[in-house]
Coordinates of C-alpha atoms in Angstrom, one line a residue:
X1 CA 3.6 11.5 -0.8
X2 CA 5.4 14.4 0.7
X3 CA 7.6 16.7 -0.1
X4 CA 9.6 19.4 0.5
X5 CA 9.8 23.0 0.9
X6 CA 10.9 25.2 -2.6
X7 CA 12.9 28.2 -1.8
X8 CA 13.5 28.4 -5.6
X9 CA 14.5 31.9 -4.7
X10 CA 14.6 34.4 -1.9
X11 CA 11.7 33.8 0.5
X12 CA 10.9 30.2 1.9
X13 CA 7.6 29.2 1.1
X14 CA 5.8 26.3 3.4
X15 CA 4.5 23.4 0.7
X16 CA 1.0 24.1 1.4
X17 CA 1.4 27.8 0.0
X18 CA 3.3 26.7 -3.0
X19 CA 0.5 24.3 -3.7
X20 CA -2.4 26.8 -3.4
X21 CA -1.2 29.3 -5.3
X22 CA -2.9 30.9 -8.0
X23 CA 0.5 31.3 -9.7
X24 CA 1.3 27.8 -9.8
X25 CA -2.1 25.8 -10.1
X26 CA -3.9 28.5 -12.4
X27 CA -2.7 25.9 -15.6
X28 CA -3.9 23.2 -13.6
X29 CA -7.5 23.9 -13.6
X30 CA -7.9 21.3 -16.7
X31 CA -6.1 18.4 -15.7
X32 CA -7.8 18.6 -11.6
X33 CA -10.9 18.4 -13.1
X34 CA -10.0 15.4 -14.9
X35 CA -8.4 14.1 -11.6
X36 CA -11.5 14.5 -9.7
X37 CA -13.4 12.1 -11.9
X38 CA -11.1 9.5 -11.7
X39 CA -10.8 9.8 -7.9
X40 CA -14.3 9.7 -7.5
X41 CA -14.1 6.5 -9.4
X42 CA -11.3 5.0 -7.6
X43 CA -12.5 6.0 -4.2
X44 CA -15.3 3.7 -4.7
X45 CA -13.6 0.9 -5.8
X46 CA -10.9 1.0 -3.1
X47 CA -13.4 0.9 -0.5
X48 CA -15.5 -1.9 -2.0
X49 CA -12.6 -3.7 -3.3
X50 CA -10.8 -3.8 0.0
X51 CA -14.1 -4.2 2.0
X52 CA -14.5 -7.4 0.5
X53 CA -10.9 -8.4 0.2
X54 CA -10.9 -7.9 4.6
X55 CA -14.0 -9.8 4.4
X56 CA -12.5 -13.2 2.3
X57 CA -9.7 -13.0 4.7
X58 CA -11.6 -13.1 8.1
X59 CA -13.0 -16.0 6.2
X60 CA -10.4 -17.5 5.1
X61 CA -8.8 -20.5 7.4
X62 CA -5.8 -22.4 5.2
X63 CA -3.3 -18.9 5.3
X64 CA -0.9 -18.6 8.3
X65 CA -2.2 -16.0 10.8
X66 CA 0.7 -14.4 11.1
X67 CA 0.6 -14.2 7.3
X68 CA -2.7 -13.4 7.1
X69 CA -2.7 -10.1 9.5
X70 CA -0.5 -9.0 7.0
X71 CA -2.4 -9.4 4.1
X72 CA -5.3 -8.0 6.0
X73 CA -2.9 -4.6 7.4
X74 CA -2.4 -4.1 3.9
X75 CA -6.0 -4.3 2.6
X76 CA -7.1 -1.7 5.9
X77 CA -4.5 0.7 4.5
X78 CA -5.7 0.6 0.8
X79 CA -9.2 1.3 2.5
X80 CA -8.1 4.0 4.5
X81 CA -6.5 5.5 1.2
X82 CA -10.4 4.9 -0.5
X83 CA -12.2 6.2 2.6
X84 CA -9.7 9.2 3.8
X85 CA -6.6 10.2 0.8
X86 CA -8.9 10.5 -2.3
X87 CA -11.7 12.6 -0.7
X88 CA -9.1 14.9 1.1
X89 CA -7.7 15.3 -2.4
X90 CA -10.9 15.2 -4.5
X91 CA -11.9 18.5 -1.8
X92 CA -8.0 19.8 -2.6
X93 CA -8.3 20.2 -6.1
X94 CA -12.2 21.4 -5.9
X95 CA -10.7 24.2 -3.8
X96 CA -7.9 24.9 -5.4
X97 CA -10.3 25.0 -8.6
X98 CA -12.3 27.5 -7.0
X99 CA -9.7 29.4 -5.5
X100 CA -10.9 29.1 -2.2
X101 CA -7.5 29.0 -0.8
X102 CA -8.0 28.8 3.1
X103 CA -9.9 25.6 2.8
X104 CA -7.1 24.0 -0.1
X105 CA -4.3 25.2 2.1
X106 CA -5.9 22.7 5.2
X107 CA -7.4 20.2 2.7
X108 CA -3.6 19.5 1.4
X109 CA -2.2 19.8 4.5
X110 CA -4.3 17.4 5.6
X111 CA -3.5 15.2 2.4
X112 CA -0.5 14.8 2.9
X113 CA -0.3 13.8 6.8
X114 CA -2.6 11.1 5.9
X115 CA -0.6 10.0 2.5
X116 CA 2.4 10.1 4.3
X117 CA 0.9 7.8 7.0
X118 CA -0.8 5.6 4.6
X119 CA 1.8 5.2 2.1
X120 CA 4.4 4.4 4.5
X121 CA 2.3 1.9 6.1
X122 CA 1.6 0.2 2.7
X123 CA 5.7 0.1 2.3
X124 CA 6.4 -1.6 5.5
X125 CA 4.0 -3.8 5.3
X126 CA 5.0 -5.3 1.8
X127 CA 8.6 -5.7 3.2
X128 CA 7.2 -7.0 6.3
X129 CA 5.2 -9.6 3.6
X130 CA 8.4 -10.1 2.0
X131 CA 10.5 -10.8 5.0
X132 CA 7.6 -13.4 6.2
X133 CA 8.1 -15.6 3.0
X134 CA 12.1 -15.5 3.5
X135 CA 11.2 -16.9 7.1
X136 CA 8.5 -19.5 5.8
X137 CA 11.0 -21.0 3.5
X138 CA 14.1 -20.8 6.0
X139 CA 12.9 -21.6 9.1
X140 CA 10.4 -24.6 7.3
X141 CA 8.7 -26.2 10.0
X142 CA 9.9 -24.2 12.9
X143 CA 8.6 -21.1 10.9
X144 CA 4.7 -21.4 13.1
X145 CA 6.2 -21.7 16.1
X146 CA 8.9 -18.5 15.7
X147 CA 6.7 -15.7 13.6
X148 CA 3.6 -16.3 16.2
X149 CA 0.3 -14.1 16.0
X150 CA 1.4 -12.4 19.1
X151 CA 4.9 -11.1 17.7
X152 CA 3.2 -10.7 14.2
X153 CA 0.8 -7.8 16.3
X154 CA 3.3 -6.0 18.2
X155 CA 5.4 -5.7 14.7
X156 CA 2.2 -4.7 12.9
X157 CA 1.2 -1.7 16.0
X158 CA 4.9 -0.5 15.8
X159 CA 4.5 -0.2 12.1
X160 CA 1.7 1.7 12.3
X161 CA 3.2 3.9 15.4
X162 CA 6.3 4.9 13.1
X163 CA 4.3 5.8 10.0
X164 CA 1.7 8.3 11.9
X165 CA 4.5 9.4 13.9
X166 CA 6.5 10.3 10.9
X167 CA 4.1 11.5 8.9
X168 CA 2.8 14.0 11.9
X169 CA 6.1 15.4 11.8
X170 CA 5.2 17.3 8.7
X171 CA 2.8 19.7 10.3
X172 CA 6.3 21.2 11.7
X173 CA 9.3 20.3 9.6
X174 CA 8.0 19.6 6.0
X175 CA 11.7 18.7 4.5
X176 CA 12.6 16.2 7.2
X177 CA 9.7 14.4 6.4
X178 CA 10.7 14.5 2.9
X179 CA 14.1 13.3 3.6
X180 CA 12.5 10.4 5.9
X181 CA 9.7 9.7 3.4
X182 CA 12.9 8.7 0.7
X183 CA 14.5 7.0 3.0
X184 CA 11.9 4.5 4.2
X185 CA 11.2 4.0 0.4
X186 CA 14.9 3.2 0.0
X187 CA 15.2 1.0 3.2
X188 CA 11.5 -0.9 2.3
X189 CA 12.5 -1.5 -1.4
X190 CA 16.1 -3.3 -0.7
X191 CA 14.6 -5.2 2.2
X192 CA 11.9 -6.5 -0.5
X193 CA 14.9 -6.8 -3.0
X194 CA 17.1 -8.6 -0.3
X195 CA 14.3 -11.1 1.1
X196 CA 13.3 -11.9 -2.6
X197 CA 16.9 -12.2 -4.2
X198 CA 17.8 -14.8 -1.0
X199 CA 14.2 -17.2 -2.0
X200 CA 15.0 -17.0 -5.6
X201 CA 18.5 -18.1 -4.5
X202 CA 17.3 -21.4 -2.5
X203 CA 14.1 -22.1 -4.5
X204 CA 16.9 -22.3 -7.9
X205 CA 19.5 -24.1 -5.5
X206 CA 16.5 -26.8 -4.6
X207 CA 16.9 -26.7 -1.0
X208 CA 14.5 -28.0 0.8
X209 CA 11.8 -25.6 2.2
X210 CA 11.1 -27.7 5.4
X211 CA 14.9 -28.0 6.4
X212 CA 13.9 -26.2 10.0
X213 CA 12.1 -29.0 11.8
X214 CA 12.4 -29.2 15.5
X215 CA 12.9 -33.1 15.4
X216 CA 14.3 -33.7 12.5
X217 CA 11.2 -35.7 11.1
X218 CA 10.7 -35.0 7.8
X219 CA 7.2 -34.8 6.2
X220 CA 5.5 -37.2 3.8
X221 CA 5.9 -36.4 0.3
X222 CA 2.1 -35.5 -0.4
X223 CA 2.2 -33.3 2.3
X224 CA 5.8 -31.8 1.5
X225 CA 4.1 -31.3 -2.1
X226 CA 1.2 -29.8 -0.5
X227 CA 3.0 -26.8 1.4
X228 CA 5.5 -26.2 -1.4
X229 CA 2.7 -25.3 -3.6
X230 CA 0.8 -23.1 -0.9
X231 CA 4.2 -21.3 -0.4
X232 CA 4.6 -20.7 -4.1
X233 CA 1.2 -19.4 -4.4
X234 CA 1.7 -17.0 -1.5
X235 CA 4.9 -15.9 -2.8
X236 CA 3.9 -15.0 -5.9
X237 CA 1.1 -13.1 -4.3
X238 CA 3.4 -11.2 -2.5
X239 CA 5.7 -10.3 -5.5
X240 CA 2.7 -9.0 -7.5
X241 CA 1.3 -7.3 -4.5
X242 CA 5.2 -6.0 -4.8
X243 CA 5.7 -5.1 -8.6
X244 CA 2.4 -3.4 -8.8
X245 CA 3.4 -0.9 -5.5
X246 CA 7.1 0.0 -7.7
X247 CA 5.3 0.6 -10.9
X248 CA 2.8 3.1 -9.1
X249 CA 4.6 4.4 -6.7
X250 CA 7.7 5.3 -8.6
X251 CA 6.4 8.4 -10.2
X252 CA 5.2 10.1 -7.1
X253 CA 8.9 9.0 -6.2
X254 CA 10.3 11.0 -8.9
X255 CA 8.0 14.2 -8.6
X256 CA 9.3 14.5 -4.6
X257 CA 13.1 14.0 -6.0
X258 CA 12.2 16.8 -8.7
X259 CA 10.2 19.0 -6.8
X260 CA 13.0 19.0 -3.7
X261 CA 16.0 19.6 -5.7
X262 CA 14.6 21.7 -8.2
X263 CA 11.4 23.7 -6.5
X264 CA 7.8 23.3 -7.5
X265 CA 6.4 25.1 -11.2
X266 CA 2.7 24.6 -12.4
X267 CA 4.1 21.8 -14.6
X268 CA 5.4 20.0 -11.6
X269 CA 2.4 20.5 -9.8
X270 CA 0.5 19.2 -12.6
X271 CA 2.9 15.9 -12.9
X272 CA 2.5 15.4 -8.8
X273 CA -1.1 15.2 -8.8
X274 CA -0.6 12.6 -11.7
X275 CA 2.0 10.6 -9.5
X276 CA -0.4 10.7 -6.8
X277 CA -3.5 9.3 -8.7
X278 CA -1.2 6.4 -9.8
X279 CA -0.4 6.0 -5.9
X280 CA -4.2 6.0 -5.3
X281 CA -4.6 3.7 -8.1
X282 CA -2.3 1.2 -6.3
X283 CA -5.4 0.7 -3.8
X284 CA -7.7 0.1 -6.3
X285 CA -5.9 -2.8 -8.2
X286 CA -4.3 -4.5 -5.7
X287 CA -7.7 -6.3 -4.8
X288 CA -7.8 -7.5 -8.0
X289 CA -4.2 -9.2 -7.3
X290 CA -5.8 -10.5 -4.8
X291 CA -8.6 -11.9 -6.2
X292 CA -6.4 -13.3 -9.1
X293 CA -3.4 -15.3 -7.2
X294 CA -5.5 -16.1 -4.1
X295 CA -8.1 -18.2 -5.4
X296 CA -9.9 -19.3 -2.5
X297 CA -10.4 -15.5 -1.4
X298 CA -12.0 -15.4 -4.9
X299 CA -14.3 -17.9 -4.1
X300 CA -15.2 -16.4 -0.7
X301 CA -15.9 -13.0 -2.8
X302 CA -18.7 -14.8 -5.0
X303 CA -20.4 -16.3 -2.0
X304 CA -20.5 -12.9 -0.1
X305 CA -21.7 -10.9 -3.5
X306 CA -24.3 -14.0 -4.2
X307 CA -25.4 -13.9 -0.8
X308 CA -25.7 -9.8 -1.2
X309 CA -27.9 -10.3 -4.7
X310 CA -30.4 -13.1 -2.9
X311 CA -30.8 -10.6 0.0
X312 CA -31.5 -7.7 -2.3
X313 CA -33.9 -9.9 -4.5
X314 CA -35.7 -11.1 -1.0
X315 CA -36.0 -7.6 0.1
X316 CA -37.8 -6.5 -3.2
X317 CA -40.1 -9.1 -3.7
X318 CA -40.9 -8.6 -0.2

């Protein structure tokens, strides 16, 4: 989400300037009101969404911790996005709107430290995700005993220390966080290529996915069967967890290309906030992933939400 400063001519600009500037976002007017309405929406359905999503999984007993703390990392930061990125945008554009620049100048400065942190986190993560189904299908049996809930928590902390660390680094030197911000894109997309190209690889050579156990003993074929299918579904969670994060993050990719190389105009600005909804909007659907390829988190959902109505119906006819 960020991006770097425009000199575009004589006298360097900071990002946050260029952004609240009644040259530059005086077109804008029509299309932040429209963008405020949709973030309102998709606020609230991040946070819900993901509430319930962190719910299933602290339900939830048949998915590899490990695994799991993942899935659950990812579903905190897609809340965070609901509960901290939208409204610090929503109170951006309403400034900027209003022309009440000293409050849009901190409200996007602000924006963008916790995009930057957010996003990144959500990168990681799914490359972290990918990377953990490469090991479940190399290291088969073994797999439980080397990625252990103890390692899987120091990875997950250090994750989180690089992405607020980075992103902090903006308050002071906006282009190297721009520079850092496309490189950790790069870097999280070809280890998610990598990991994904190698399983494809063995799943269409037919090697076995339990090759890795300590003994030697090999599984019974029920139970073979069994984990083959759990791994399938979890991989192709993963890879539509994946494919929706490239198809909504690669806009705001190109608008921090654009902007960089070529400096900021109202129409840029205009096709940035745009990127950045779709990047929001990433937080919204991916529950709905979720709740699609993950069936038993589904059925965790409807017992929470049927539990919720009962309790509301008690509490009225009471």
């Amino acid at each position: 989400m960020a991006s770097a400063n425009s000199t575009n001519g004589k006298t360097k600009q900071s990002f946050q300037d260029l952004f609240c500037s009644v040259d530059l976002t005086a077109e804008s007017h029509p299309v932040f009101t429209c963008l405020i309405v949709i973030n309102i929406i998709l606020s609230f359905t991040a946070v819900l969404g993901n509430s319930l999503i962190l719910t299933a999984l602290r339900k939830e007993t048949s998915i590899h911790p490990p695994s799991k703390l993942l899935f659950r990392c990812l579903a905190t930061t897609d809340l965070l996005v609901g509960l901290a990125s939208e409204p610090l945008a929503i109170l951006y554009w309403i400034s900027a709107i209003n022309q009440h620049w000293s409050i849009c100048y901190y409200a996007f400065l602000s924006l963008v430290v916790t995009g930057n942190a957010l996003c990144g986190m959500s990168l990681i993560t799914l490359a972290a995700i990918s990377v953990d189904r490469l090991f479940a299908l190399t290291f088969g049996l073994r797999y439980k005993q080397i990625v252990s809930i103890k390692r899987a928590y120091a990875t997950v902390t250090t994750f989180w220390l690089i992405s607020m660390a980075y992103s902090a680094v903006y308050v002071k030197y906006e282009l190297v966080t721009t520079r850092v911000a496309i490189i950790i894109t790069a870097l999280c997309l070809a280890v998610s290529v990598i990991s994904y190209t190698k399983i494809f690889l063995r799943l269409g050579g037919r090697r076995p996915i339990h090759q890795g156990a300590s003994q030697g003993a090999e599984q019974p074929s029920h139970l073979r069967q069994v984990n083959i299918q759990r791994y399938r579904k979890a991989l192709s969670t993963a890879l539509w967890l994946q494919f929706v994060v490239v198809m909504c993050y690669s806009p705001n990719g190109i608008a921090i290309l654009l902007s960089t190389e070529y400096g900021l105009t109202s129409s840029m600005i205009i096709f940035s906030q745009i990127a950045m909804t779709l990047v929001f909007l990433n937080s919204s659907v991916a529950p709905i992933f979720y709740c699609w390829k993950m069936k038993q988190v589904w059925m965790i959902i409807k017992a929470t939400l049927k539990c919720a109505n009962s309790r509301v119906a008690n509490d009225q006819m009471s």
